[in-house]
Tab-separated table of C-alpha atoms and ligand atoms in Angstrom:
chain	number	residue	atom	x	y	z
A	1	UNK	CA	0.000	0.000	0.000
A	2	UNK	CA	1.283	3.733	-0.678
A	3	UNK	CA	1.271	5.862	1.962
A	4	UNK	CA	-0.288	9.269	1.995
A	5	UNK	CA	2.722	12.096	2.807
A	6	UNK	CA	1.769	13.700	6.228
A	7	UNK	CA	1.524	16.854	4.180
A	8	UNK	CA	-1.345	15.647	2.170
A	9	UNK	CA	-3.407	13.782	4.670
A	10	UNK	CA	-3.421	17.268	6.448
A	11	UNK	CA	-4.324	19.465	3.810
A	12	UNK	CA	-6.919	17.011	2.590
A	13	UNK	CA	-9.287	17.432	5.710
A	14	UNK	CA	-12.581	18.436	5.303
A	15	UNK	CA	-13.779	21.737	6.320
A	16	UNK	CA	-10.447	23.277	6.498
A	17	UNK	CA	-10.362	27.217	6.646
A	18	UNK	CA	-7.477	29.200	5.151
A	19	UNK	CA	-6.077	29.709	8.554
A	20	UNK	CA	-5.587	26.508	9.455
A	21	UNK	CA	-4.397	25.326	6.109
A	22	UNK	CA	-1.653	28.577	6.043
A	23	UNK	CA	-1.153	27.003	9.752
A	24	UNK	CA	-0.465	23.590	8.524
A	25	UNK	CA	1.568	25.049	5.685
A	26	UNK	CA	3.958	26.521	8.066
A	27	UNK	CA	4.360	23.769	10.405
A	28	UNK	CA	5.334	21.426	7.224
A	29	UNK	CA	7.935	23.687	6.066
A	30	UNK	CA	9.756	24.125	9.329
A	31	UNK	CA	8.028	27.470	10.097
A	32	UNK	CA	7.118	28.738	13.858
A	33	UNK	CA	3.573	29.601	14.585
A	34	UNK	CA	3.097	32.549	15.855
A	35	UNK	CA	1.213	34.080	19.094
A	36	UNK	CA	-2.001	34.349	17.263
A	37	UNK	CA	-1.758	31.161	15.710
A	38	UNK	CA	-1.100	29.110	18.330
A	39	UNK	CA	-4.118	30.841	19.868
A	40	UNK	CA	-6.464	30.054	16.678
A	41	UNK	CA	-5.280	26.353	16.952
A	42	UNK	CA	-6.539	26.240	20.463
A	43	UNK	CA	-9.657	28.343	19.906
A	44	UNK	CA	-10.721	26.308	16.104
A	45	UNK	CA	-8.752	23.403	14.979
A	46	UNK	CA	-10.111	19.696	15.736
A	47	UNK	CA	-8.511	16.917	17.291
A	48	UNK	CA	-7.714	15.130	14.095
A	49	UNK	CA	-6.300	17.815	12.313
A	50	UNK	CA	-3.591	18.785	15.869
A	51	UNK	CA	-3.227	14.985	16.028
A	52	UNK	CA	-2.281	14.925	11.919
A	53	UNK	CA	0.008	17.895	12.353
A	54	UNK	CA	1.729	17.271	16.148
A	55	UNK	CA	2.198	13.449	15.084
A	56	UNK	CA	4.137	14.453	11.678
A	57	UNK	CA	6.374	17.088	13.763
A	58	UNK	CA	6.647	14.327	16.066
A	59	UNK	CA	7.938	11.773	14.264
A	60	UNK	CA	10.012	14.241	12.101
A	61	UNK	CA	11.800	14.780	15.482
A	62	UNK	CA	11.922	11.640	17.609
A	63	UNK	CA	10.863	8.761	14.514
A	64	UNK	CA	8.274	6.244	16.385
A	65	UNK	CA	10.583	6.388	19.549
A	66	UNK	CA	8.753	6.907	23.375
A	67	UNK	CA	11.422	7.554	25.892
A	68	UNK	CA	11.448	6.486	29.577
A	69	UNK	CA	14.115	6.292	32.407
A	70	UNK	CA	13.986	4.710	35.394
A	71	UNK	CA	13.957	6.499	38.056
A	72	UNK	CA	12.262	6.769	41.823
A	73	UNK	CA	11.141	10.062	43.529
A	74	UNK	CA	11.394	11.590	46.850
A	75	UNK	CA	9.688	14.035	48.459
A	76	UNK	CA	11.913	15.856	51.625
A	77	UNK	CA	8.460	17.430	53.206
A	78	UNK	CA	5.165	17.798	52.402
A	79	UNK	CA	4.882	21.263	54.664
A	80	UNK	CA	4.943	24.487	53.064
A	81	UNK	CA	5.335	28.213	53.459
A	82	UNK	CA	3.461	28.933	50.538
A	83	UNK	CA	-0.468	28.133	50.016
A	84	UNK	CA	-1.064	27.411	45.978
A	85	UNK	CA	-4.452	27.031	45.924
A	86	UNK	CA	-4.280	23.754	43.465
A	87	UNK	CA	-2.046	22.086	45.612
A	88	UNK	CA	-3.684	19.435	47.441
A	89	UNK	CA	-0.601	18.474	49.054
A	90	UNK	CA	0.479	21.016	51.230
A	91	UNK	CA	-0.112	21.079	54.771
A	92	UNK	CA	0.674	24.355	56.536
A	93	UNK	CA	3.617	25.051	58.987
A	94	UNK	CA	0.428	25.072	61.648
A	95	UNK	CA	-0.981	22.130	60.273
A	96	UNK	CA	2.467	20.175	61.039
A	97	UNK	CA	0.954	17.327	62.233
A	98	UNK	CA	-0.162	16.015	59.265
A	99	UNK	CA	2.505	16.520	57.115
A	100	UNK	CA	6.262	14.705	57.236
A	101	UNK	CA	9.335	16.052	57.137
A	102	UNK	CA	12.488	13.680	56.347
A	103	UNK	CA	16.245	14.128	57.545
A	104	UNK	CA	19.305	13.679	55.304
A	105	UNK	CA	19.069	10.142	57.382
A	106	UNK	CA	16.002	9.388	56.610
A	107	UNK	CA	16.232	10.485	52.905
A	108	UNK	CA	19.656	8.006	52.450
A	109	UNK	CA	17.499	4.822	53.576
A	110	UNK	CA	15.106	5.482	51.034
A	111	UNK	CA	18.134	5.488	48.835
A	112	UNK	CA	19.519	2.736	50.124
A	113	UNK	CA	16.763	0.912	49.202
A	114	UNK	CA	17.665	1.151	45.100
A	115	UNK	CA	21.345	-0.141	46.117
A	116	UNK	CA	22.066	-2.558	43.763
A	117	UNK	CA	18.949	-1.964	41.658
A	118	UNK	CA	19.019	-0.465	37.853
A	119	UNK	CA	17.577	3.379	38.536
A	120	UNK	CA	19.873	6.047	37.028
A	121	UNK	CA	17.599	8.933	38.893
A	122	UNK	CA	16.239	10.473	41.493
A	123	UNK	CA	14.006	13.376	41.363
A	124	UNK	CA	13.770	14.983	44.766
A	125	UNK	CA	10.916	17.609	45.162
A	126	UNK	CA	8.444	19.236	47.818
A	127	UNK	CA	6.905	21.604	50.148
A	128	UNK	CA	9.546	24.465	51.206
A	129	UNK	CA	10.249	25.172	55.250
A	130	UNK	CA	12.873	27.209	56.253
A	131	UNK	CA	14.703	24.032	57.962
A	132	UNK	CA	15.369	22.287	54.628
A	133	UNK	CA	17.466	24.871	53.732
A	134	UNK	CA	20.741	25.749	51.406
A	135	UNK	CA	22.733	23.540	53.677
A	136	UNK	CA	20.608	20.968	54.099
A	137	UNK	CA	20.263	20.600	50.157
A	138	UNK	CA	23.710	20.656	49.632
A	139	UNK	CA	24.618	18.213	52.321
A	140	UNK	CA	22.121	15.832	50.762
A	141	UNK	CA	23.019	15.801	47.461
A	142	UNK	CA	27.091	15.631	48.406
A	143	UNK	CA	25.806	12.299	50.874
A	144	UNK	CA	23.816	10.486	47.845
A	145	UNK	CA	27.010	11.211	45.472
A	146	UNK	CA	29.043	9.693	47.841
A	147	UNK	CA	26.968	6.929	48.352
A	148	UNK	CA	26.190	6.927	44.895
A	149	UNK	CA	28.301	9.032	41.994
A	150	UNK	CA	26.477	7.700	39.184
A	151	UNK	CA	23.176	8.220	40.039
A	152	UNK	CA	21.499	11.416	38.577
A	153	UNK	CA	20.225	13.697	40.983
A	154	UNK	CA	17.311	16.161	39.458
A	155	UNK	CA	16.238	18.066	41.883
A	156	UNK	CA	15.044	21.461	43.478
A	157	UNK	CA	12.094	24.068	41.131
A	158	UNK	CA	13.199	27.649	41.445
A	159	UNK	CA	10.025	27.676	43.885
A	160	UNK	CA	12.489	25.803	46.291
A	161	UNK	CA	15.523	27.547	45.105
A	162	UNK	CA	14.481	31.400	45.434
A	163	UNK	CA	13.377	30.777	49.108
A	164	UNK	CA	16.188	29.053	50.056
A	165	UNK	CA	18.949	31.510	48.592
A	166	UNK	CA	17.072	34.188	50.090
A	167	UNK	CA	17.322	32.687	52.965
A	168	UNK	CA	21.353	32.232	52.908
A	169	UNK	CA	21.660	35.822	51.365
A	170	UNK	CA	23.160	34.812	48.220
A	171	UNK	CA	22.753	35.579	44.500
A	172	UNK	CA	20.999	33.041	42.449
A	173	UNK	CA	24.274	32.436	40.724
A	174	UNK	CA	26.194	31.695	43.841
A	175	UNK	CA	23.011	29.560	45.042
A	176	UNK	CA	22.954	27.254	41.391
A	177	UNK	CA	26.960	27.245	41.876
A	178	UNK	CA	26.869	25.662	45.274
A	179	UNK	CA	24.320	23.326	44.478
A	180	UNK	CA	25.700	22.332	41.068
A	181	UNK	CA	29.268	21.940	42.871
A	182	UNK	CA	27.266	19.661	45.529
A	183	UNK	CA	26.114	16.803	43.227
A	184	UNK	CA	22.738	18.883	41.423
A	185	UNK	CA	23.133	17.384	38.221
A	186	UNK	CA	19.729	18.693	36.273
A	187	UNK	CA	16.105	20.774	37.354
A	188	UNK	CA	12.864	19.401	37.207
A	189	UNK	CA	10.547	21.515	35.659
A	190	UNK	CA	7.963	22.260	38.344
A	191	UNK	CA	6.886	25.470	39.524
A	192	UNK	CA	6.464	26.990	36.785
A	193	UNK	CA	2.313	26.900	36.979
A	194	UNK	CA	1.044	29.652	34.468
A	195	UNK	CA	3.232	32.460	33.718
A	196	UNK	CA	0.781	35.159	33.831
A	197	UNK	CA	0.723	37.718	36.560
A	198	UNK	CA	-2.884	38.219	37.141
A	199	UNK	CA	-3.246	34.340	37.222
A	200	UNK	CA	-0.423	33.204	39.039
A	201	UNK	CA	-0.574	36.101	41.432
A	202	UNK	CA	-4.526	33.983	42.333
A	203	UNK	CA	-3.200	30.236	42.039
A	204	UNK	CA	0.448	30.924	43.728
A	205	UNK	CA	0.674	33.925	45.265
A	206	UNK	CA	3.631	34.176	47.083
A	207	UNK	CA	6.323	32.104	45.557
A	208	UNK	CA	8.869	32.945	42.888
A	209	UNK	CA	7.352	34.922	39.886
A	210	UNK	CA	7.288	34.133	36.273
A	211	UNK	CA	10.589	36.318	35.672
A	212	UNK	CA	12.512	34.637	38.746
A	213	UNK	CA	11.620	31.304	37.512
A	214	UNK	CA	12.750	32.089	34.369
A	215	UNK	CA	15.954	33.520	35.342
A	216	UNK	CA	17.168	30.873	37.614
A	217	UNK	CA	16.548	28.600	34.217
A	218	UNK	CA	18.468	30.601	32.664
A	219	UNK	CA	21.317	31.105	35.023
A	220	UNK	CA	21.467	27.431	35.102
A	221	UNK	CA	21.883	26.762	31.911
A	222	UNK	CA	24.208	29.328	31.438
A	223	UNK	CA	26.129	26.854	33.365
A	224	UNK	CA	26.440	24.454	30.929
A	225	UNK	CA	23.442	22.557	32.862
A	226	UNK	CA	20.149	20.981	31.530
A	227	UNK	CA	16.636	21.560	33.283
A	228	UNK	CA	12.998	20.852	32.288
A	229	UNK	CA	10.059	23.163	32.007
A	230	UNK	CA	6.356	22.473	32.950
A	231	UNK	CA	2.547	23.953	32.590
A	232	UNK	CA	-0.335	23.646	34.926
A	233	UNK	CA	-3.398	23.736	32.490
A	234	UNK	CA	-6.998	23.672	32.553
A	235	UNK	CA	-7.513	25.717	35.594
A	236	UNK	CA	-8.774	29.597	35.443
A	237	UNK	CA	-6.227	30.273	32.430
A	238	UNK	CA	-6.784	31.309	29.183
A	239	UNK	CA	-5.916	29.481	25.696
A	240	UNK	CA	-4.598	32.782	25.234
A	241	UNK	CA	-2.302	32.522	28.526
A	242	UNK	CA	-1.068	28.505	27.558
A	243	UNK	CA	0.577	30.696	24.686
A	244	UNK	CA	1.777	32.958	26.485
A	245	UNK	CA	3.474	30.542	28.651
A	246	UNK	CA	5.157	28.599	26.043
A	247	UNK	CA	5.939	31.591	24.043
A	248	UNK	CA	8.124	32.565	26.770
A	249	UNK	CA	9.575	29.547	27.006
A	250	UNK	CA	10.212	29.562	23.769
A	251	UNK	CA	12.376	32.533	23.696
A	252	UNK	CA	14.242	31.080	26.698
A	253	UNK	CA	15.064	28.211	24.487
A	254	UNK	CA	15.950	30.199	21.684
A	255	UNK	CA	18.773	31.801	23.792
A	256	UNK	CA	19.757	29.000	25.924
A	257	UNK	CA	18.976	25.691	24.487
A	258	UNK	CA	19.022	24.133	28.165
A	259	UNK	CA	15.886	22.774	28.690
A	260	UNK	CA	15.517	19.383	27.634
A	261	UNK	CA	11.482	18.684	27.731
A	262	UNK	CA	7.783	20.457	28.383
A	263	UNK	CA	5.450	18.760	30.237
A	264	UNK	CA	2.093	20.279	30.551
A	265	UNK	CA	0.433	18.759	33.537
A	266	UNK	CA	-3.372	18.828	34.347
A	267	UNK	CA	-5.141	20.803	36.811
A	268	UNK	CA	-6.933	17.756	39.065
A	269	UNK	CA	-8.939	19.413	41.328
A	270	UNK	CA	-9.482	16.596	44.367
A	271	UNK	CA	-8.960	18.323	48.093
A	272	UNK	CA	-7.959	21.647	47.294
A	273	UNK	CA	-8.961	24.836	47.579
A	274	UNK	CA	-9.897	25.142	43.642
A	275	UNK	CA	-12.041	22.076	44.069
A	276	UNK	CA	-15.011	23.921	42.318
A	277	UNK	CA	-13.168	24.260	39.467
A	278	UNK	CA	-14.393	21.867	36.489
A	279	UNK	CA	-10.943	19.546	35.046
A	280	UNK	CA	-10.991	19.619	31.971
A	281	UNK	CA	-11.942	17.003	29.144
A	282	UNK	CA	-9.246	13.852	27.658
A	283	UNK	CA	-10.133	15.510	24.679
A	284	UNK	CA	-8.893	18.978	25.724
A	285	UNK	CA	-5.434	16.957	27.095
A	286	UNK	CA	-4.861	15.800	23.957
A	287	UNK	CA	-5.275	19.167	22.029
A	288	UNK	CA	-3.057	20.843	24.369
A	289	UNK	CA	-0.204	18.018	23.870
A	290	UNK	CA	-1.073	18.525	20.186
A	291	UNK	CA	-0.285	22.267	20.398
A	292	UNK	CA	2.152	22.475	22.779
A	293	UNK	CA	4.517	20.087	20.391
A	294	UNK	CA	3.536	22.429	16.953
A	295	UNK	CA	4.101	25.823	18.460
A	296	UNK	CA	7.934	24.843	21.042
A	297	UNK	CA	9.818	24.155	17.819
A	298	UNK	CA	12.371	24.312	19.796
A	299	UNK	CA	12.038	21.473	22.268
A	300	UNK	CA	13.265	18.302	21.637
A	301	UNK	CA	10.775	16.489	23.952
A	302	UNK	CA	7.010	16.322	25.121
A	303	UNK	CA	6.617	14.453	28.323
A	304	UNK	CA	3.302	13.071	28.805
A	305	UNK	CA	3.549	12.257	33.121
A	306	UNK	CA	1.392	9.518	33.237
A	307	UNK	CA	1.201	9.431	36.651
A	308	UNK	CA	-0.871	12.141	36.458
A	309	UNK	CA	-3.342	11.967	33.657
A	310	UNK	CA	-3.573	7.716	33.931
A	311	UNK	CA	-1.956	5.296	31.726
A	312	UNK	CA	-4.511	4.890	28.996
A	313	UNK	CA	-4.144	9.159	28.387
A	314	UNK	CA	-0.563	8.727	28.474
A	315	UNK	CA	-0.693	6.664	25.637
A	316	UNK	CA	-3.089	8.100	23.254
A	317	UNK	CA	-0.860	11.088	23.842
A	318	UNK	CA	1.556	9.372	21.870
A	319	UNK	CA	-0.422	10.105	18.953
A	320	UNK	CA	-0.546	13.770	20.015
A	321	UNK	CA	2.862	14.771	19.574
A	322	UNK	CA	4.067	13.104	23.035
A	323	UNK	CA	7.669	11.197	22.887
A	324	UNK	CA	8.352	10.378	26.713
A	325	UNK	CA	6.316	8.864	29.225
A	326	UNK	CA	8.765	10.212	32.232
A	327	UNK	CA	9.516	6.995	34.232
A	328	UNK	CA	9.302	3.970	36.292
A	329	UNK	CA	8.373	6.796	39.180
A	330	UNK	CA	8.202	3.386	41.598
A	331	UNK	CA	7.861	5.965	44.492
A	332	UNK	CA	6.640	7.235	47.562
A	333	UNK	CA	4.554	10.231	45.549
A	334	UNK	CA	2.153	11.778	46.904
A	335	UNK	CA	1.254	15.224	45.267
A	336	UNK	CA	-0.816	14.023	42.519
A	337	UNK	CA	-2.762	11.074	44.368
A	338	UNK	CA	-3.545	13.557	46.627
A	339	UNK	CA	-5.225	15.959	44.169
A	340	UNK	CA	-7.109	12.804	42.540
A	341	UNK	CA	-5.073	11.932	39.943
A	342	UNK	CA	-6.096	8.705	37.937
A	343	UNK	CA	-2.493	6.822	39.698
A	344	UNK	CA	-3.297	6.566	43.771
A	345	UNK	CA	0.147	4.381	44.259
A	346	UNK	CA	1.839	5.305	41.136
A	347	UNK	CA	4.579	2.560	40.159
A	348	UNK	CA	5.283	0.617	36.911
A	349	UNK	CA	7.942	-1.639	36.471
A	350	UNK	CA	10.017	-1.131	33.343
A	351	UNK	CA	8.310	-4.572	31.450
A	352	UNK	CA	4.354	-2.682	32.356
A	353	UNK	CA	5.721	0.546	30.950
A	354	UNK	CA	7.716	-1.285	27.896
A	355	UNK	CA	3.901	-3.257	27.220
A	356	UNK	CA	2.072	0.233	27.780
A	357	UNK	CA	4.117	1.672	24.796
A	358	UNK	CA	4.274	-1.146	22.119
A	359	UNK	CA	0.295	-1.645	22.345
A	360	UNK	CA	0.048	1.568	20.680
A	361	UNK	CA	3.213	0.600	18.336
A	362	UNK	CA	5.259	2.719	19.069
A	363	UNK	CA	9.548	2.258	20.439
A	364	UNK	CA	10.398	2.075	23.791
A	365	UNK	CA	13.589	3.742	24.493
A	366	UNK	CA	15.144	3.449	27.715
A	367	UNK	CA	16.945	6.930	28.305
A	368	UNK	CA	18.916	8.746	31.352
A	369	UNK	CA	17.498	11.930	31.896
A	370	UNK	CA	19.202	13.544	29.487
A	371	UNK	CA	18.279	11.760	26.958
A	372	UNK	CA	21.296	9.268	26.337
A	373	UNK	CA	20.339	6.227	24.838
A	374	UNK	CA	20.550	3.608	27.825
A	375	UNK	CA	18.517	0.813	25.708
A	376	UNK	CA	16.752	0.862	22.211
A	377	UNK	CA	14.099	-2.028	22.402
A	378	UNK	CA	14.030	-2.238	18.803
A	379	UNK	CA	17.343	-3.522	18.929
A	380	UNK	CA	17.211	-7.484	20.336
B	1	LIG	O1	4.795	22.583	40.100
B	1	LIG	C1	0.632	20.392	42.092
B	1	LIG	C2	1.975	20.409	39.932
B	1	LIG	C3	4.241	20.226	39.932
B	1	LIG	C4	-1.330	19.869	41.315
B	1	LIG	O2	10.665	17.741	35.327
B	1	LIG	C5	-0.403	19.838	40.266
B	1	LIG	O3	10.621	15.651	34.811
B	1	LIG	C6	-2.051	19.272	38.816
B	1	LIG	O4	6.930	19.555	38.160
B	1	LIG	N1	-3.016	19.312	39.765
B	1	LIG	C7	5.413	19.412	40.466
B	1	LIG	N2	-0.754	19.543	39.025
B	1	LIG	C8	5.708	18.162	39.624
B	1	LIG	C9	6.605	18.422	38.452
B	1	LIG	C10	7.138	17.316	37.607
B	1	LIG	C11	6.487	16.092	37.562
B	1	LIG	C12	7.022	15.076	36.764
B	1	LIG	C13	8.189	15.233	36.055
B	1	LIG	C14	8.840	16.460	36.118
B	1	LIG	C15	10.125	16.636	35.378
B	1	LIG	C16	8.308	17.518	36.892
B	1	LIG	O5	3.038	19.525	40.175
B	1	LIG	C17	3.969	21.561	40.557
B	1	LIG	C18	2.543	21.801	40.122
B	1	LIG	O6	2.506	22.449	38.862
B	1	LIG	N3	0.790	20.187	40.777
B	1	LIG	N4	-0.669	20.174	42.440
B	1	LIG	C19	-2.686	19.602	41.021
B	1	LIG	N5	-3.662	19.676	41.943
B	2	LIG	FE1	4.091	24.566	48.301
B	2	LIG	FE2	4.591	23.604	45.860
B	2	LIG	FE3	2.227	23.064	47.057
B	2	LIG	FE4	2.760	25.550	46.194
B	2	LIG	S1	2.571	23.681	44.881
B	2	LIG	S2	1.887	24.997	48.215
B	2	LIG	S3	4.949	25.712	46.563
B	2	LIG	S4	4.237	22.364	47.744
């Protein structure tokens, strides 16, 4: 049978308008959508027609391949200065009770416990409290290096960071110094929420702004280092502020080329303080993978966290311009099951997430978290 060229299967679907045909256009010659664009994709185009056009920039990109590491997380406290009103997770400084907070101790037996096994990660994340400080991060990561060089440690949002330079009184490039010179090999991308003021200011008042986040990216990378960026969608946003958000990603990548993948991550709205707030459709997921792979043209990878949005999402999303499926996770997690997320005890072993991707045909790639090939399954 003769395949159809991406480029006609596109064009050829019904009821296309000029704008999304000069949209499609673009995207097949290499061309970067603009602002208004990417906001008429959101506002007009249909699921096949993003699916068509993300898949073929997709594949152009990362062939049939889905990436995954292995890694576990950890999680040093579940208190928190700050009060994001999606965050489901948090428990107050006065609420201490019901939250946990680990020691350096405490954090190396959960280490400890991978000795010996095949993980090449850790990503460590949480609430912030003024004991878990600059100090304390440092002398954590320099104890897992020593316990373990080769594992990668990805760790610490600018959230995290911000506090706890301000807290030691230094710069945010003597703060990324001392913590890269400690062991912090890469940054998650968490934090990051929805760039606009107006919104942010109502759904994270408080922590690091837009600009802050951005810079401490950006400082970071200027260091040679790698980091990851995310977006909390389907909340009180905008389409019009989802572009806005990647668009200044965008031109962070442009000037850095540091971050390695985007992963926009669903608002759940379970036991929170935005609980009235409708989550959006699978439908609208999908569409917002779609577009979020056709307008950053300049990131390598879309990271569907299936943790988050359940397994069967994470796959279709591989149709939507998704190329990564994070990890193994195989964790103590807690701040999506908290928020009702599809995963309550989220865990796969590498074979479950191998099966997961070649049902929907596509290549399971095992990577580190940069992206190093660790094991192509197409290869026996
Ligand atoms: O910044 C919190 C989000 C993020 C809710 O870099 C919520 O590889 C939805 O950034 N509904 C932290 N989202 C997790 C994160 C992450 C996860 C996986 C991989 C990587 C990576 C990064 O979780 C927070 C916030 O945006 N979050 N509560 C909620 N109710
Ligand atoms: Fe704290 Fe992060 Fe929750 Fe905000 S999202 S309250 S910064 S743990």
């Amino acid at each position: 049978m003769i395949s159809e060229s991406p480029e006609k299967l596109i064009l050829q679907h019904a009821n296309l308008n000029q704008e999304l045909k000069t949209i499609a256009e673009k995207v097949i010659e290499g061309e970067r959508v603009n602002f208004e664009e990417g906001v008429y994709l959101f506002e007009y185009a249909n699921l096949s027609y993003l699916g068509t056009l993300a898949n073929f920039v997709r594949e152009k990109k990362n062939k049939n391949f889905v990436f995954f590491n292995r890694n576990f997380h950890m999680e040093p406290t579940n208190i928190c200065v700050y009060t994001c009103s999606f965050c489901a997770y948090s428990r107050l400084i006065k609420q201490r009770e019901e939250g946990w907070e680990l020691s350096i101790d405490q954090m190396m037996e959960l280490v400890k416990k991978y000795d010996g096994k095949h993980v090449t990660e850790v990503h460590i994340t949480g609430g912030v409290i003024p004991k878990q400080d600059l100090l304390f991060y440092t002398n954590l990561f320099k104890t897992i290096k020593a316990h373990r060089p080769e594992l990668h440690i990805k760790a610490l949002t600018p959230v995290e960071c911000h506090y706890i330079f301000k807290k030691a009184k230094v710069t945010y490039e003597e703060g990324m110094r001392l913590l890269k010179d400690s062991g912090l090999d890469s940054m998650p991308g968490g934090g990051a929420e929805i760039f606009d003021k107006t919104i942010r200011d109502q759904i994270a008042g408080g922590k690091c702004s837009a600009e802050e986040w951005l810079s401490i990216h950006e400082i970071w990378h200027q260091m040679g280092m790698q980091s990851n960026a995310t977006m909390l969608y389907g909340h009180i946003e905008t389409f019009a502020h989802r572009i806005d958000h990647m668009e200044r990603l965008r031109s962070l990548q442009d000037k850095t080329k540091g971050f390695n993948a985007f992963i926009p991550l669903k608002f759940r709205n379970g036991n929170n303080e935005m609980s009235h707030v409708p989550e959006v459709s699978v439908i609208e997921d999908l569409r917002n993978y779609a577009i979020s792979r056709i307008y950053l043209d300049n990131f390598d990878h879309i990271k569907a966290y299936w943790a988050m949005i359940g397994r069967s999402t994470a796959q279709l999303s591989l149709n939507f311009g998704v190329d990564d499926m994070d990890g193994t996770i195989d964790d103590t997690t807690k701040i999506y099951s908290m928020a009702g997320a599809e995963e309550q005890s989220p865990k796969l072993t590498t074979q479950e997430l191998v099966n997961l991707i070649t049902q929907v045909k596509r290549t399971p790639v095992e990577r580190d978290t940069l992206y190093h090939i660790v094991k192509d399954y197409s290869i026996s």
